[in-house]
Amino acid sequence: MSVATAVGGGRAEPLAVDGGTPVRHHSRAWPRWPVPAAGAEHLLNEVLHRGRWAISGPGEGELFERRFAARFAEYTGARHCVPTDHGSSALVIALESLGLEQGAPVAVPALTWVACATAVFRAGLVPVLVDVDEHTGCLTPQTLPMDVFPAAILAVHWACAMADVPALTEFAEPRGAVVVEDAAQAPGALWQGRRAGSLGRLGCFSMHHAKALTCGEGGAVVTDDPVLAMRLEELRADSRRYRPESRPGMLDLTETASVMGSNFCLNEFGAALACAQLEVLDEQHTVRNRNYALLATLLAGTPEVRLLRHAPQQDGLALYEVPVVFDGLPRGTDIASVAEALTAELGFPVYPPRAPLHRSSLLRPGSKAALAPLAERFEVLHRDRSYPVAEYLSTHAVLLHHRAFLGTEEDMADLASAVAKVTAALRTRGQRRASDGRN
Ligand SMILES: Cc1ncc(COP(=O)(O)O)c(C=O)c1O
């Protein structure tokens, strides 16, 4: 079946969700995720038998955590990298390292994972939820609030579009604010030849299971600033930093304690796995990006849907969850039903974005006594704010996990056919409703 004929003409055939024949037979498997890199097993075995499973354990030889830090710094083009146990902790220590006043406001996009806002609270600051740009789903200087000026801006690269960090920095710096880049969803993405994470004062990453660079659970902060890098080390290792030189029989960490830290250390298994997965990240990006370009071409035949637009300065994509926006969604149609219909056609999970943070059931700072003063401020700050673009995208887009893009041209043809088929059904439903309304 050629890609061109597979897409079909968008006829309204019975949907699989209603008992029709699915676009793709469920016996045809989709790519799996995660894909272990060829060298992963060897490195994990090395950790297992070396007897040094944590950076705070005694032992000799190079720590994988140090190896990953050096390689990831080189990969992103930043001078320093401090690995962490999660992306959320990366955000917490990045914000803590700035030494902002307690309760200072931090701009956070309304359309992102809840950890972006909870990390702000955990750092003793208050998130100010901000609407996003309609084309990219990210913050821009124009979307920032006029009435509260934030001390920091969390520039999240959402789904697979990048926020314009240079423009945000140009806006923020003269006003004394700092831009922290959240590149959890975008390791390897490029902005005018520079890697995501290296554009802000600090760049944060997640290596959670679902992410393009994963070791199960993990994270990292990168920065060019040596003072921030030293603080970050202490903040994630209970106030300890690496000794300048390791000594046999002694811990590599020493109690420097210029700032009180927590234990957010990446363990040695995670670090070894991250080293192995980093080796294949760009190869995987190449496959995903080629397939994404094909899908974009195939979807051009279905005018009711669109992919997010990337800024012209973004010259390298790092796919995470690919949004397909259904602009032609008939009034009253729930995007969850569209996702369900696509899932049934494809035998692959298609899902809507999570609720935007202003109505997320996961963001409940008031449920923790320790956060009470910050939670109160949060509530007051958010009275009478609205987020029309975040609302629109979260109720008109469905997301496809990047593993779908690790496959073949036929997989892209199936995706496009399923979108065309479901869109045709929606069109028919819309026409029926319009004519019912006239009669
Ligand atoms: C944009 C963003 N920031 C932060 C995080 C938190 O990372 P983790 O789940 O590793 O704590 C995520 C995870 O989904 C994310 O998508």
Short mmCIF file of C-alpha atoms and ligand atoms in Angstrom, two decimals:
data_model
loop_
_atom_site.label_atom_id
_atom_site.label_comp_id
_atom_site.label_asym_id
_atom_site.label_seq_id
_atom_site.Cartn_x
_atom_site.Cartn_y
_atom_site.Cartn_z
CA MET A 1 0.00 0.00 0.00
CA SER A 2 1.55 3.31 -1.05
CA VAL A 3 1.54 6.21 1.35
CA ALA A 4 -0.42 8.39 -1.06
CA THR A 5 -3.25 5.90 -1.60
CA ALA A 6 -3.39 4.83 2.01
CA VAL A 7 -4.57 8.23 3.19
CA GLY A 8 -7.84 7.99 1.28
CA GLY A 9 -10.27 10.74 0.49
CA GLY A 10 -11.74 11.38 3.92
CA ARG A 11 -15.04 9.58 3.25
CA ALA A 12 -17.31 9.19 6.27
CA GLU A 13 -16.93 5.44 6.86
CA PRO A 14 -18.25 3.81 10.04
CA LEU A 15 -15.76 4.47 12.83
CA ALA A 16 -14.05 1.58 14.61
CA VAL A 17 -15.33 2.99 17.90
CA ASP A 18 -18.88 2.42 16.50
CA GLY A 19 -18.11 -1.11 15.28
CA GLY A 20 -16.62 -0.22 11.85
CA THR A 21 -13.37 -1.67 10.47
CA PRO A 22 -10.35 0.04 12.00
CA VAL A 23 -7.82 1.81 9.78
CA ARG A 24 -5.10 -0.43 11.17
CA HIS A 25 -5.47 -4.06 12.04
CA HIS A 26 -4.64 -4.48 15.70
CA SER A 27 -2.23 -7.31 14.96
CA ARG A 28 0.19 -4.75 13.44
CA ALA A 29 2.38 -3.57 16.30
CA TRP A 30 3.54 0.00 16.89
CA PRO A 31 7.13 0.75 17.96
CA ARG A 32 7.71 0.12 21.65
CA TRP A 33 9.10 2.58 24.16
CA PRO A 34 11.63 2.74 25.71
CA VAL A 35 14.14 1.27 23.27
CA PRO A 36 17.24 0.11 25.19
CA ALA A 37 20.47 1.31 23.56
CA ALA A 38 22.89 -1.40 22.45
CA GLY A 39 25.39 -0.59 25.21
CA ALA A 40 22.87 -0.30 28.06
CA GLU A 41 23.02 -3.83 29.39
CA HIS A 42 26.80 -3.82 29.60
CA LEU A 43 26.90 -0.54 31.55
CA LEU A 44 24.15 -1.64 33.95
CA ASN A 45 26.05 -4.84 34.63
CA GLU A 46 29.15 -2.84 35.34
CA VAL A 47 27.32 -0.85 38.03
CA LEU A 48 25.79 -4.00 39.46
CA HIS A 49 29.12 -5.70 40.03
CA ARG A 50 31.23 -2.68 40.86
CA GLY A 51 29.43 -2.35 44.19
CA ARG A 52 28.96 1.39 44.00
CA TRP A 53 25.31 2.12 43.41
CA ALA A 54 25.12 5.75 44.66
CA ILE A 55 27.36 8.80 44.40
CA SER A 56 27.35 8.96 48.20
CA GLY A 57 28.66 5.39 48.48
CA PRO A 58 32.36 4.74 49.03
CA GLY A 59 34.39 3.23 46.23
CA GLU A 60 36.92 3.90 43.55
CA GLY A 61 36.90 4.72 39.87
CA GLU A 62 34.81 7.05 37.76
CA LEU A 63 31.20 7.51 38.80
CA PHE A 64 28.70 7.11 35.95
CA GLU A 65 26.98 10.17 37.34
CA ARG A 66 30.15 12.20 36.60
CA ARG A 67 30.42 10.64 33.15
CA PHE A 68 26.82 11.49 32.33
CA ALA A 69 27.24 15.06 33.64
CA ALA A 70 30.27 15.63 31.40
CA ARG A 71 28.65 14.07 28.33
CA PHE A 72 25.32 15.81 28.76
CA ALA A 73 27.00 19.19 29.30
CA GLU A 74 28.90 18.61 26.06
CA TYR A 75 25.72 17.49 24.28
CA THR A 76 23.75 20.59 25.29
CA GLY A 77 26.71 22.94 24.81
CA ALA A 78 26.52 24.17 28.44
CA ARG A 79 29.60 24.38 30.69
CA HIS A 80 28.13 22.52 33.67
CA CYS A 81 25.59 19.79 34.27
CA VAL A 82 24.24 18.60 37.62
CA PRO A 83 22.19 15.39 37.32
CA THR A 84 19.18 14.81 39.60
CA ASP A 85 16.77 12.03 40.49
CA HIS A 86 13.81 13.62 38.65
CA GLY A 87 13.01 16.50 36.34
CA SER A 88 10.88 18.00 39.13
CA SER A 89 13.89 18.14 41.47
CA ALA A 90 15.91 19.69 38.64
CA LEU A 91 13.33 22.51 38.57
CA VAL A 92 13.34 22.84 42.38
CA ILE A 93 17.11 23.21 42.68
CA ALA A 94 17.35 25.46 39.60
CA LEU A 95 14.86 27.85 41.23
CA GLU A 96 16.46 27.52 44.68
CA SER A 97 19.89 28.29 43.24
CA LEU A 98 18.69 31.76 42.22
CA GLY A 99 18.27 32.81 45.87
CA LEU A 100 15.00 34.67 45.20
CA GLU A 101 12.98 36.21 48.00
CA GLN A 102 10.47 33.89 49.63
CA GLY A 103 7.11 34.09 47.85
CA ALA A 104 8.51 35.78 44.73
CA PRO A 105 6.31 35.25 41.66
CA VAL A 106 7.46 32.90 38.90
CA ALA A 107 5.69 32.85 35.52
CA VAL A 108 4.62 29.34 34.53
CA PRO A 109 2.65 28.46 31.37
CA ALA A 110 -0.88 27.26 32.10
CA LEU A 111 -0.45 24.44 29.58
CA THR A 112 2.19 22.09 30.96
CA TRP A 113 2.75 19.24 33.39
CA VAL A 114 1.81 20.07 36.99
CA ALA A 115 5.41 19.62 38.22
CA CYS A 116 6.30 23.00 36.66
CA ALA A 117 4.02 24.72 39.19
CA THR A 118 4.58 22.39 42.17
CA ALA A 119 8.35 22.82 41.82
CA VAL A 120 7.86 26.59 42.19
CA PHE A 121 5.97 26.05 45.47
CA ARG A 122 8.59 23.56 46.66
CA ALA A 123 11.24 26.25 46.10
CA GLY A 124 9.25 28.64 48.36
CA LEU A 125 7.98 30.76 45.45
CA VAL A 126 4.55 31.41 43.93
CA PRO A 127 3.64 30.34 40.41
CA VAL A 128 1.81 32.89 38.27
CA LEU A 129 -0.04 30.97 35.59
CA VAL A 130 0.23 32.55 32.18
CA ASP A 131 -1.60 31.90 28.90
CA VAL A 132 0.38 30.60 25.93
CA ASP A 133 0.91 31.47 22.29
CA GLU A 134 -1.70 30.01 19.94
CA HIS A 135 0.83 28.71 17.40
CA THR A 136 3.46 27.16 19.67
CA GLY A 137 1.64 26.51 22.96
CA CYS A 138 4.57 28.22 24.76
CA LEU A 139 5.12 31.50 26.66
CA THR A 140 6.17 34.62 24.76
CA PRO A 141 6.87 38.15 26.10
CA GLN A 142 3.39 39.09 24.79
CA THR A 143 1.64 36.43 26.88
CA LEU A 144 3.24 37.58 30.18
CA PRO A 145 0.88 39.32 32.62
CA MET A 146 0.93 43.12 32.76
CA ASP A 147 -0.04 43.41 36.44
CA VAL A 148 2.50 41.12 38.15
CA PHE A 149 6.09 41.16 37.10
CA PRO A 150 7.72 37.80 37.81
CA ALA A 151 11.15 37.40 39.39
CA ALA A 152 11.70 34.37 37.16
CA ILE A 153 10.10 32.97 34.02
CA LEU A 154 9.85 29.24 33.47
CA ALA A 155 10.11 28.92 29.70
CA VAL A 156 8.69 25.47 29.02
CA HIS A 157 9.25 23.92 25.59
CA TRP A 158 5.84 22.29 25.19
CA ALA A 159 5.06 19.12 23.25
CA CYS A 160 7.54 19.67 20.42
CA ALA A 161 7.62 23.44 19.98
CA MET A 162 10.26 25.63 21.62
CA ALA A 163 9.61 28.82 23.58
CA ASP A 164 11.53 31.84 22.26
CA VAL A 165 14.02 31.96 25.16
CA PRO A 166 16.19 34.75 23.64
CA ALA A 167 13.10 37.01 23.27
CA LEU A 168 11.95 36.19 26.82
CA THR A 169 15.47 36.91 28.13
CA GLU A 170 15.64 40.22 26.27
CA PHE A 171 12.36 41.17 27.91
CA ALA A 172 13.14 39.81 31.38
CA GLU A 173 16.76 40.75 32.02
CA PRO A 174 16.44 44.56 31.95
CA ARG A 175 13.63 44.14 34.51
CA GLY A 176 15.82 42.03 36.77
CA ALA A 177 14.08 38.72 36.05
CA VAL A 178 15.73 35.41 35.19
CA VAL A 179 14.70 32.93 32.52
CA VAL A 180 14.86 29.27 33.53
CA GLU A 181 14.39 26.94 30.61
CA ASP A 182 12.32 23.80 31.11
CA ALA A 183 13.62 21.50 28.39
CA ALA A 184 12.17 18.35 30.00
CA GLN A 185 10.31 17.58 26.78
CA ALA A 186 12.98 18.78 24.37
CA PRO A 187 16.49 17.35 24.84
CA GLY A 188 18.31 17.87 21.55
CA ALA A 189 15.93 20.47 20.08
CA LEU A 190 17.77 23.31 18.36
CA TRP A 191 17.20 27.04 18.31
CA GLN A 192 19.45 28.77 15.76
CA GLY A 193 21.94 25.93 16.16
CA ARG A 194 21.89 25.99 19.99
CA ARG A 195 20.55 23.08 22.00
CA ALA A 196 17.47 23.43 24.19
CA GLY A 197 18.50 23.99 27.80
CA SER A 198 21.55 26.08 26.93
CA LEU A 199 19.59 29.23 26.06
CA GLY A 200 18.32 30.26 29.51
CA ARG A 201 20.32 31.06 32.64
CA LEU A 202 19.63 27.48 33.69
CA GLY A 203 18.13 24.60 31.70
CA CYS A 204 16.21 21.72 33.28
CA PHE A 205 15.60 18.23 31.92
CA SER A 206 13.59 15.15 32.87
CA MET A 207 14.68 11.61 32.08
CA HIS A 208 11.35 10.07 33.05
CA HIS A 209 10.28 6.86 31.29
CA ALA A 210 8.15 8.71 28.69
CA LYS A 211 10.81 11.22 27.70
CA ALA A 212 13.00 11.03 24.58
CA LEU A 213 16.11 10.68 26.75
CA THR A 214 15.19 8.34 29.58
CA CYS A 215 16.71 6.27 32.36
CA GLY A 216 13.37 5.47 34.03
CA GLU A 217 13.43 8.36 36.50
CA GLY A 218 16.05 11.09 36.36
CA GLY A 219 16.77 14.71 35.58
CA ALA A 220 19.50 17.28 35.08
CA VAL A 221 20.20 21.00 35.25
CA VAL A 222 22.67 22.66 32.91
CA THR A 223 24.18 26.14 33.16
CA ASP A 224 27.18 28.15 32.02
CA ASP A 225 27.39 29.88 35.42
CA PRO A 226 30.05 28.26 37.69
CA VAL A 227 28.63 29.81 40.88
CA LEU A 228 25.14 28.49 40.18
CA ALA A 229 26.65 25.11 39.27
CA MET A 230 28.36 24.85 42.68
CA ARG A 231 25.14 25.77 44.45
CA LEU A 232 23.21 23.23 42.40
CA GLU A 233 25.61 20.48 43.48
CA GLU A 234 24.99 21.24 47.15
CA LEU A 235 21.27 21.67 46.69
CA ARG A 236 20.91 18.15 45.29
CA ALA A 237 23.40 16.27 47.56
CA ASP A 238 22.50 17.37 51.12
CA SER A 239 24.87 20.36 51.06
CA ARG A 240 27.82 18.39 49.67
CA ARG A 241 29.96 18.93 46.60
CA TYR A 242 32.51 16.77 44.84
CA ARG A 243 36.07 16.97 46.15
CA PRO A 244 38.45 18.46 43.62
CA GLU A 245 40.20 15.05 43.49
CA SER A 246 38.85 11.69 44.61
CA ARG A 247 40.89 9.86 47.28
CA PRO A 248 40.92 6.07 47.68
CA GLY A 249 38.62 4.87 50.48
CA MET A 250 36.92 8.26 50.92
CA LEU A 251 33.57 9.54 49.73
CA ASP A 252 33.75 11.65 46.60
CA LEU A 253 31.41 14.17 48.27
CA THR A 254 32.63 16.61 50.88
CA GLU A 255 30.61 18.80 53.28
CA THR A 256 30.90 22.28 51.81
CA ALA A 257 27.47 23.46 53.01
CA SER A 258 27.28 27.00 51.69
CA VAL A 259 23.55 26.33 51.22
CA MET A 260 21.29 23.67 52.74
CA GLY A 261 20.45 20.95 50.25
CA SER A 262 18.27 17.87 49.93
CA ASN A 263 18.96 14.43 48.53
CA PHE A 264 18.00 14.61 44.87
CA CYS A 265 20.92 12.49 43.60
CA LEU A 266 20.67 10.36 40.48
CA ASN A 267 21.65 6.78 41.32
CA GLU A 268 24.41 4.97 39.44
CA PHE A 269 22.07 2.63 37.53
CA GLY A 270 20.14 5.61 36.21
CA ALA A 271 23.32 7.46 35.33
CA ALA A 272 24.77 4.44 33.47
CA LEU A 273 21.53 3.97 31.55
CA ALA A 274 21.37 7.68 30.71
CA CYS A 275 24.94 7.48 29.33
CA ALA A 276 23.89 4.61 27.04
CA GLN A 277 20.62 6.24 25.92
CA LEU A 278 22.33 9.56 25.15
CA GLU A 279 24.39 7.73 22.51
CA VAL A 280 21.26 6.91 20.48
CA LEU A 281 19.23 10.07 21.10
CA ASP A 282 20.17 11.85 17.87
CA GLU A 283 19.66 8.73 15.72
CA GLN A 284 16.18 8.41 17.19
CA HIS A 285 15.50 12.13 16.59
CA THR A 286 16.42 11.65 12.93
CA VAL A 287 13.90 8.83 12.45
CA ARG A 288 11.16 10.65 14.37
CA ASN A 289 11.72 13.94 12.58
CA ARG A 290 11.66 12.32 9.12
CA ASN A 291 8.36 10.67 9.95
CA TYR A 292 6.97 13.89 11.44
CA ALA A 293 7.76 15.76 8.18
CA LEU A 294 5.91 13.05 6.26
CA LEU A 295 2.90 13.24 8.59
CA ALA A 296 2.82 17.02 8.15
CA THR A 297 2.63 16.52 4.37
CA LEU A 298 -0.08 13.87 4.66
CA LEU A 299 -2.20 15.93 7.05
CA ALA A 300 -2.17 18.87 4.62
CA GLY A 301 -5.04 17.02 2.87
CA THR A 302 -7.23 17.44 5.97
CA PRO A 303 -7.74 21.21 6.39
CA GLU A 304 -9.70 20.87 9.65
CA VAL A 305 -6.56 19.79 11.52
CA ARG A 306 -3.08 21.24 12.01
CA LEU A 307 0.19 20.52 13.70
CA LEU A 308 1.69 23.21 15.95
CA ARG A 309 3.72 25.84 14.13
CA HIS A 310 7.37 26.06 15.12
CA ALA A 311 9.15 29.40 15.24
CA PRO A 312 11.43 29.89 12.20
CA GLN A 313 14.40 30.08 14.60
CA GLN A 314 13.73 26.51 15.75
CA ASP A 315 15.96 24.56 13.40
CA GLY A 316 15.81 21.17 15.09
CA LEU A 317 12.80 19.29 16.45
CA ALA A 318 12.80 17.00 19.46
CA LEU A 319 9.43 15.28 19.46
CA TYR A 320 7.73 14.44 22.72
CA GLU A 321 3.95 14.43 22.57
CA VAL A 322 2.90 15.58 19.12
CA PRO A 323 -0.29 17.66 19.21
CA VAL A 324 -2.76 17.38 16.33
CA VAL A 325 -5.14 20.33 16.68
CA PHE A 326 -8.74 19.81 15.51
CA ASP A 327 -9.73 23.38 14.63
CA GLY A 328 -12.85 22.09 12.90
CA LEU A 329 -14.23 20.35 15.97
CA PRO A 330 -18.05 20.74 15.86
CA ARG A 331 -19.45 22.67 18.80
CA GLY A 332 -20.28 20.40 21.72
CA THR A 333 -17.89 17.63 20.65
CA ASP A 334 -15.60 16.52 23.43
CA ILE A 335 -11.97 16.12 22.33
CA ALA A 336 -11.76 13.01 24.54
CA SER A 337 -14.26 11.30 22.22
CA VAL A 338 -12.04 12.22 19.23
CA ALA A 339 -9.03 10.73 21.02
CA GLU A 340 -11.05 7.60 21.77
CA ALA A 341 -12.12 7.28 18.12
CA LEU A 342 -8.51 7.66 16.91
CA THR A 343 -7.30 5.11 19.46
CA ALA A 344 -9.84 2.61 18.18
CA GLU A 345 -8.78 3.22 14.55
CA LEU A 346 -5.09 2.85 15.28
CA GLY A 347 -4.72 0.47 18.20
CA PHE A 348 -2.38 3.11 19.62
CA PRO A 349 -3.19 5.36 22.59
CA VAL A 350 -4.16 8.86 21.48
CA TYR A 351 -5.05 11.23 24.32
CA PRO A 352 -6.00 14.85 24.97
CA PRO A 353 -3.62 17.19 26.86
CA ARG A 354 -4.05 17.28 30.64
CA ALA A 355 -6.30 20.01 32.00
CA PRO A 356 -4.57 23.40 32.02
CA LEU A 357 -3.09 24.21 35.41
CA HIS A 358 -5.72 26.80 36.45
CA ARG A 359 -8.26 23.95 36.59
CA SER A 360 -5.94 21.00 37.21
CA SER A 361 -7.06 18.74 40.05
CA LEU A 362 -3.37 17.98 40.66
CA LEU A 363 -2.44 21.53 41.64
CA ARG A 364 -3.68 21.86 45.22
CA PRO A 365 -1.12 23.81 47.25
CA GLY A 366 -3.75 24.40 49.95
CA SER A 367 -3.69 20.68 50.78
CA LYS A 368 -0.24 21.10 52.40
CA ALA A 369 -0.04 23.04 55.64
CA ALA A 370 3.57 24.08 55.01
CA LEU A 371 2.53 25.85 51.81
CA ALA A 372 -0.39 27.79 53.35
CA PRO A 373 0.98 31.35 52.95
CA LEU A 374 2.12 30.66 49.38
CA ALA A 375 -1.19 28.95 48.56
CA GLU A 376 -3.12 32.00 49.79
CA ARG A 377 -1.03 34.32 47.65
CA PHE A 378 -1.52 31.97 44.69
CA GLU A 379 -5.27 32.11 45.11
CA VAL A 380 -5.37 35.89 45.34
CA LEU A 381 -3.09 36.28 42.30
CA HIS A 382 -5.32 34.08 40.17
CA ARG A 383 -8.68 35.67 40.77
CA ASP A 384 -10.08 37.01 37.48
CA ARG A 385 -7.40 35.57 35.19
CA SER A 386 -8.30 33.71 32.03
CA TYR A 387 -6.38 31.40 29.71
CA PRO A 388 -8.28 31.25 26.42
CA VAL A 389 -5.45 29.77 24.34
CA ALA A 390 -4.50 27.10 26.88
CA GLU A 391 -8.22 26.25 27.14
CA TYR A 392 -8.57 26.09 23.38
CA LEU A 393 -5.53 23.83 22.85
CA SER A 394 -6.45 21.53 25.71
CA THR A 395 -9.97 21.08 24.33
CA HIS A 396 -9.09 20.90 20.61
CA ALA A 397 -5.81 18.91 20.47
CA VAL A 398 -4.95 15.27 20.81
CA LEU A 399 -1.44 14.05 21.58
CA LEU A 400 0.62 11.27 20.00
CA HIS A 401 3.58 9.94 21.98
CA HIS A 402 6.91 10.16 20.15
CA ARG A 403 7.24 6.37 19.97
CA ALA A 404 4.71 6.41 17.10
CA PHE A 405 7.30 8.31 15.08
CA LEU A 406 10.04 5.69 15.52
CA GLY A 407 8.33 3.52 12.93
CA THR A 408 7.79 3.56 9.19
CA GLU A 409 6.13 5.57 6.42
CA GLU A 410 3.19 3.17 6.62
CA ASP A 411 2.71 4.11 10.27
CA MET A 412 2.45 7.78 9.25
CA ALA A 413 -0.01 6.85 6.52
CA ASP A 414 -2.14 5.06 9.12
CA LEU A 415 -2.05 8.08 11.43
CA ALA A 416 -3.08 10.41 8.61
CA SER A 417 -5.81 7.99 7.43
CA ALA A 418 -7.23 7.72 10.93
CA VAL A 419 -7.26 11.52 11.30
CA ALA A 420 -8.94 11.88 7.89
CA LYS A 421 -11.53 9.22 8.72
CA VAL A 422 -12.42 10.68 12.12
CA THR A 423 -12.49 14.21 10.66
CA ALA A 424 -14.87 13.07 7.92
CA ALA A 425 -17.17 11.60 10.57
CA LEU A 426 -17.01 14.84 12.56
CA ARG A 427 -17.77 16.83 9.41
CA THR A 428 -20.86 14.72 8.75
CA ARG A 429 -21.94 15.10 12.35
CA GLY A 430 -21.42 18.89 12.16
CA GLN A 431 -23.47 19.10 8.92
CA ARG A 432 -26.23 16.99 10.45
CA ARG A 433 -26.37 19.23 13.53
CA ALA A 434 -26.43 22.36 11.35
CA SER A 435 -29.32 21.02 9.27
CA ASP A 436 -31.20 19.87 12.41
CA GLY A 437 -30.74 23.41 13.73
CA ARG A 438 -32.24 24.87 10.52
CA ASN A 439 -35.23 22.52 10.48
C1 LIG B 1 7.69 20.19 31.03
C2 LIG B 1 7.99 19.27 32.18
N1 LIG B 1 8.67 19.75 33.23
C3 LIG B 1 8.97 18.97 34.27
C4 LIG B 1 8.61 17.64 34.31
C5 LIG B 1 8.91 16.82 35.52
O1 LIG B 1 9.80 15.79 35.28
P1 LIG B 1 9.79 14.46 36.21
O2 LIG B 1 8.55 13.71 35.88
O3 LIG B 1 11.04 13.75 35.79
O4 LIG B 1 9.84 14.88 37.61
C6 LIG B 1 7.92 17.10 33.22
C7 LIG B 1 7.52 15.69 33.22
O5 LIG B 1 6.57 15.29 32.56
C8 LIG B 1 7.60 17.93 32.12
O6 LIG B 1 6.94 17.47 31.06
#
